[in-house]
Short mmCIF file of C-alpha atoms in Angstrom, two decimals:
data_model
loop_
_atom_site.label_atom_id
_atom_site.label_comp_id
_atom_site.label_asym_id
_atom_site.label_seq_id
_atom_site.Cartn_x
_atom_site.Cartn_y
_atom_site.Cartn_z
CA ALA N 830 -7.96 -4.56 -26.95
CA GLU N 831 -10.03 -6.90 -24.40
CA TYR N 832 -10.66 -4.64 -21.78
CA MET N 833 -12.82 -2.73 -24.56
CA GLY N 834 -15.50 -5.80 -24.24
CA PRO N 835 -18.28 -5.99 -22.22
CA VAL N 836 -16.47 -7.98 -19.86
CA GLY N 837 -13.02 -6.03 -19.74
CA GLN N 838 -15.59 -3.08 -19.15
CA ALA N 839 -17.18 -4.82 -16.27
CA TYR N 840 -13.70 -5.86 -15.22
CA LEU N 841 -12.67 -2.56 -14.93
CA GLY N 842 -15.67 -0.86 -13.07
CA ALA N 843 -15.76 -3.78 -10.31
CA MET N 844 -11.57 -2.63 -10.05
CA ALA N 845 -12.78 1.03 -9.84
CA ALA N 846 -15.72 -0.11 -7.04
CA ALA N 847 -12.76 -1.73 -5.06
CA GLY N 848 -10.69 1.32 -5.42
CA ASN N 849 -13.52 3.46 -3.76
CA PHE N 850 -13.70 1.02 -1.23
CA ALA N 851 -10.30 0.88 -0.37
CA PHE N 852 -9.93 4.59 -0.20
CA CYS N 853 -13.21 4.96 2.36
CA ASN N 854 -12.02 2.28 4.52
CA ARG N 855 -8.69 3.87 4.51
CA SER N 856 -10.36 7.29 5.83
CA ILE N 857 -12.18 5.51 7.71
CA MET N 858 -9.53 4.11 9.52
CA ALA N 859 -7.22 7.20 9.39
CA THR N 860 -10.35 8.98 11.36
CA ALA N 861 -10.63 5.84 14.08
CA ALA N 862 -6.93 6.45 14.87
CA ARG N 863 -7.16 10.42 15.00
CA ARG N 864 -10.19 9.77 17.46
CA ALA N 865 -7.76 7.08 19.46
CA PHE N 866 -5.16 10.18 20.01
CA GLU N 867 -7.54 12.96 20.98
CA GLU N 868 -8.83 10.33 24.02
CA VAL N 869 -5.70 9.31 24.45
CA VAL N 870 -3.29 12.34 24.54
CA GLY N 871 -6.69 14.94 25.18
CA ARG N 872 -5.88 17.29 22.88
CA SER N 873 -7.59 17.41 19.31
CA ALA N 874 -6.46 16.03 16.32
CA ARG N 875 -5.83 19.38 14.15
CA ALA N 876 -3.89 20.59 17.33
CA LEU N 877 -1.76 17.17 16.95
CA ASP N 878 -1.59 18.06 13.28
CA MET N 879 -2.58 14.40 12.16
CA HIS N 880 -3.37 14.39 8.60
CA VAL N 881 -2.49 11.59 5.93
CA VAL N 882 0.42 12.65 4.30
CA TYR N 883 0.16 10.09 1.51
CA ASP N 884 -2.41 7.73 0.10
CA VAL N 885 -1.60 5.63 -2.80
CA CYS N 886 -3.52 2.70 -4.78
CA HIS N 887 -2.00 -0.73 -4.58
CA ASN N 888 -3.53 -3.84 -6.56
CA ILE N 889 -5.06 -1.47 -9.11
CA ALA N 890 -4.90 -1.57 -12.75
CA LYS N 891 -4.74 2.21 -14.12
CA PHE N 892 -3.93 3.36 -17.79
CA GLU N 893 -0.70 5.24 -17.57
CA ASN N 894 1.96 6.38 -21.12
CA HIS N 895 4.96 4.00 -20.90
CA MET N 896 7.72 3.78 -23.10
CA VAL N 897 8.22 0.26 -24.75
CA ASP N 898 10.52 -0.32 -27.58
CA GLY N 899 11.43 3.12 -27.78
CA VAL N 900 7.81 4.69 -28.31
CA GLU N 901 5.39 6.01 -26.23
CA LYS N 902 2.50 3.86 -25.53
CA ARG N 903 -0.63 4.02 -23.56
CA LEU N 904 -0.48 1.05 -21.14
CA LEU N 905 -2.85 -0.58 -18.68
CA VAL N 906 -0.52 -1.25 -16.12
CA HIS N 907 -2.32 -3.75 -13.48
CA ARG N 908 -0.04 -3.51 -10.65
CA LYS N 909 -1.03 -6.74 -8.50
CA GLY N 910 1.14 -6.53 -4.91
CA ALA N 911 2.39 -3.55 -6.13
CA THR N 912 2.14 0.36 -6.10
CA ARG N 913 3.20 3.07 -8.57
CA SER N 914 7.37 4.71 -7.80
CA PHE N 915 7.25 7.40 -10.53
CA PRO N 916 10.60 9.83 -10.31
CA PRO N 917 11.10 13.29 -9.75
CA GLY N 918 8.90 15.39 -12.26
CA HIS N 919 6.78 13.00 -13.77
CA PRO N 920 3.22 14.79 -14.51
CA GLU N 921 1.32 12.20 -12.25
CA ILE N 922 2.71 12.76 -8.74
CA PRO N 923 1.77 15.69 -6.57
CA LYS N 924 3.46 19.23 -7.09
CA GLN N 925 4.48 18.51 -3.47
CA TYR N 926 6.64 15.45 -4.42
CA GLN N 927 7.72 16.85 -7.73
CA ALA N 928 11.45 17.24 -6.51
CA VAL N 929 11.88 14.00 -4.94
CA GLY N 930 9.49 11.77 -6.65
CA GLN N 931 6.81 9.80 -5.86
CA PRO N 932 6.96 8.24 -1.96
CA VAL N 933 6.77 4.66 -1.63
CA LEU N 934 5.87 3.17 1.39
CA ILE N 935 6.95 -0.19 1.89
CA GLY N 936 5.82 -1.57 5.65
CA GLY N 937 7.15 -4.38 7.00
CA SER N 938 5.92 -7.44 8.64
CA MET N 939 5.68 -7.67 12.74
CA GLY N 940 9.05 -7.32 13.69
CA THR N 941 10.19 -6.62 10.79
CA CYS N 942 11.52 -3.16 9.36
CA SER N 943 9.45 -0.52 6.86
CA TYR N 944 10.71 1.56 4.07
CA VAL N 945 10.80 5.01 2.99
CA LEU N 946 11.54 5.41 -0.26
CA THR N 947 11.08 7.30 -3.54
CA GLY N 948 10.77 6.21 -7.41
CA THR N 949 13.25 6.62 -10.05
CA ALA N 950 14.06 6.79 -13.80
CA GLN N 951 15.16 3.31 -13.48
CA SER N 952 11.93 2.11 -12.28
CA MET N 953 10.17 3.54 -15.03
CA ARG N 954 12.68 1.79 -17.42
CA ASP N 955 12.73 -1.34 -15.54
CA THR N 956 9.01 -1.69 -14.26
CA PHE N 957 6.75 0.53 -16.14
CA GLY N 958 7.40 2.60 -12.31
CA SER N 959 6.10 -0.19 -9.79
CA THR N 960 7.62 -1.29 -6.81
CA CYS N 961 6.45 -4.09 -4.12
CA HIS N 962 3.87 -2.42 -1.82
CA GLY N 963 4.90 -4.20 1.32
CA ALA N 964 7.81 -6.58 2.95
CA GLY N 965 6.44 -9.83 1.15
CA ARG N 966 5.42 -13.03 2.92
CA GLU N 967 8.60 -15.92 3.84
CA MET N 968 5.50 -18.77 4.30
CA SER N 969 2.03 -18.76 3.62
CA ARG N 970 -0.77 -17.99 5.58
CA SER N 971 -2.28 -21.21 6.42
CA GLU N 972 1.33 -21.92 6.82
CA ALA N 973 2.20 -19.87 9.59
CA ILE N 974 -0.93 -20.54 11.32
CA ARG N 975 0.20 -24.19 11.30
CA THR N 976 3.55 -22.59 12.79
CA TYR N 977 3.12 -20.33 15.32
CA SER N 978 0.64 -20.24 18.23
CA GLN N 979 -0.39 -16.67 19.13
CA GLY N 980 1.28 -17.15 22.46
CA SER N 981 4.12 -17.55 20.81
CA VAL N 982 4.09 -14.56 18.61
CA ARG N 983 2.79 -12.54 21.92
CA GLU N 984 5.69 -13.33 23.42
CA GLN N 985 7.94 -12.66 20.52
CA MET N 986 6.69 -9.90 20.01
CA ALA N 987 6.17 -8.55 23.78
CA GLN N 988 10.48 -9.36 24.09
CA ALA N 989 10.95 -7.30 21.13
CA GLY N 990 8.86 -4.25 23.41
CA VAL N 991 6.00 -4.36 20.95
CA TYR N 992 2.56 -4.73 22.81
CA VAL N 993 0.08 -6.74 20.51
CA LYS N 994 -3.74 -6.89 20.70
CA ALA N 995 -5.66 -9.09 18.26
CA GLY N 996 -9.43 -8.91 17.77
CA ASP N 997 -9.10 -13.11 16.60
CA ALA N 998 -6.03 -14.98 18.06
CA ARG N 999 -5.11 -16.74 14.80
CA LEU N 1000 -4.27 -13.66 13.47
CA LEU N 1001 -1.49 -13.08 15.42
CA ALA N 1002 0.25 -16.61 13.90
CA GLU N 1003 -1.20 -15.63 10.68
CA GLU N 1004 0.41 -12.19 10.21
CA ALA N 1005 3.62 -13.32 11.80
CA ALA N 1006 7.32 -12.45 10.62
CA GLY N 1007 8.25 -15.58 9.77
#
């Protein structure tokens, strides 16, 4: 297989490095969120029981065993724009989720709902245990910037009772629900 050659190995190494970076980034963001809560609420993150409930990678390739035409095969599954959704009892999900299946967190965009789901046996048959990891986009980022102004997005969110603070004015339009 091509992934065994030098280019494939370099790709897998770079992807592993990117995965490690993403894990560190999520850890730093969680720490920053805990500190913000501590400052505002005046209690420690430990006292508030603020801990990571579940952490999962997306946009990454992993070696996994899956059924293909009735035969179990070791595959390199690349989930771009997706994440795992393994069913109850799958050996690669943590013990605390064995009875219900792998948690699936699908974040909505600004102004839309988010979902908490679990993996199913059907997902294993249909998609090698994969699901989307976000709500998706109705328009490209550049189209959203052309379509929405920062002020209109901020006003729309305020009408929905959401306070928005962005470091860069373009980000509000870029992330608009569309």
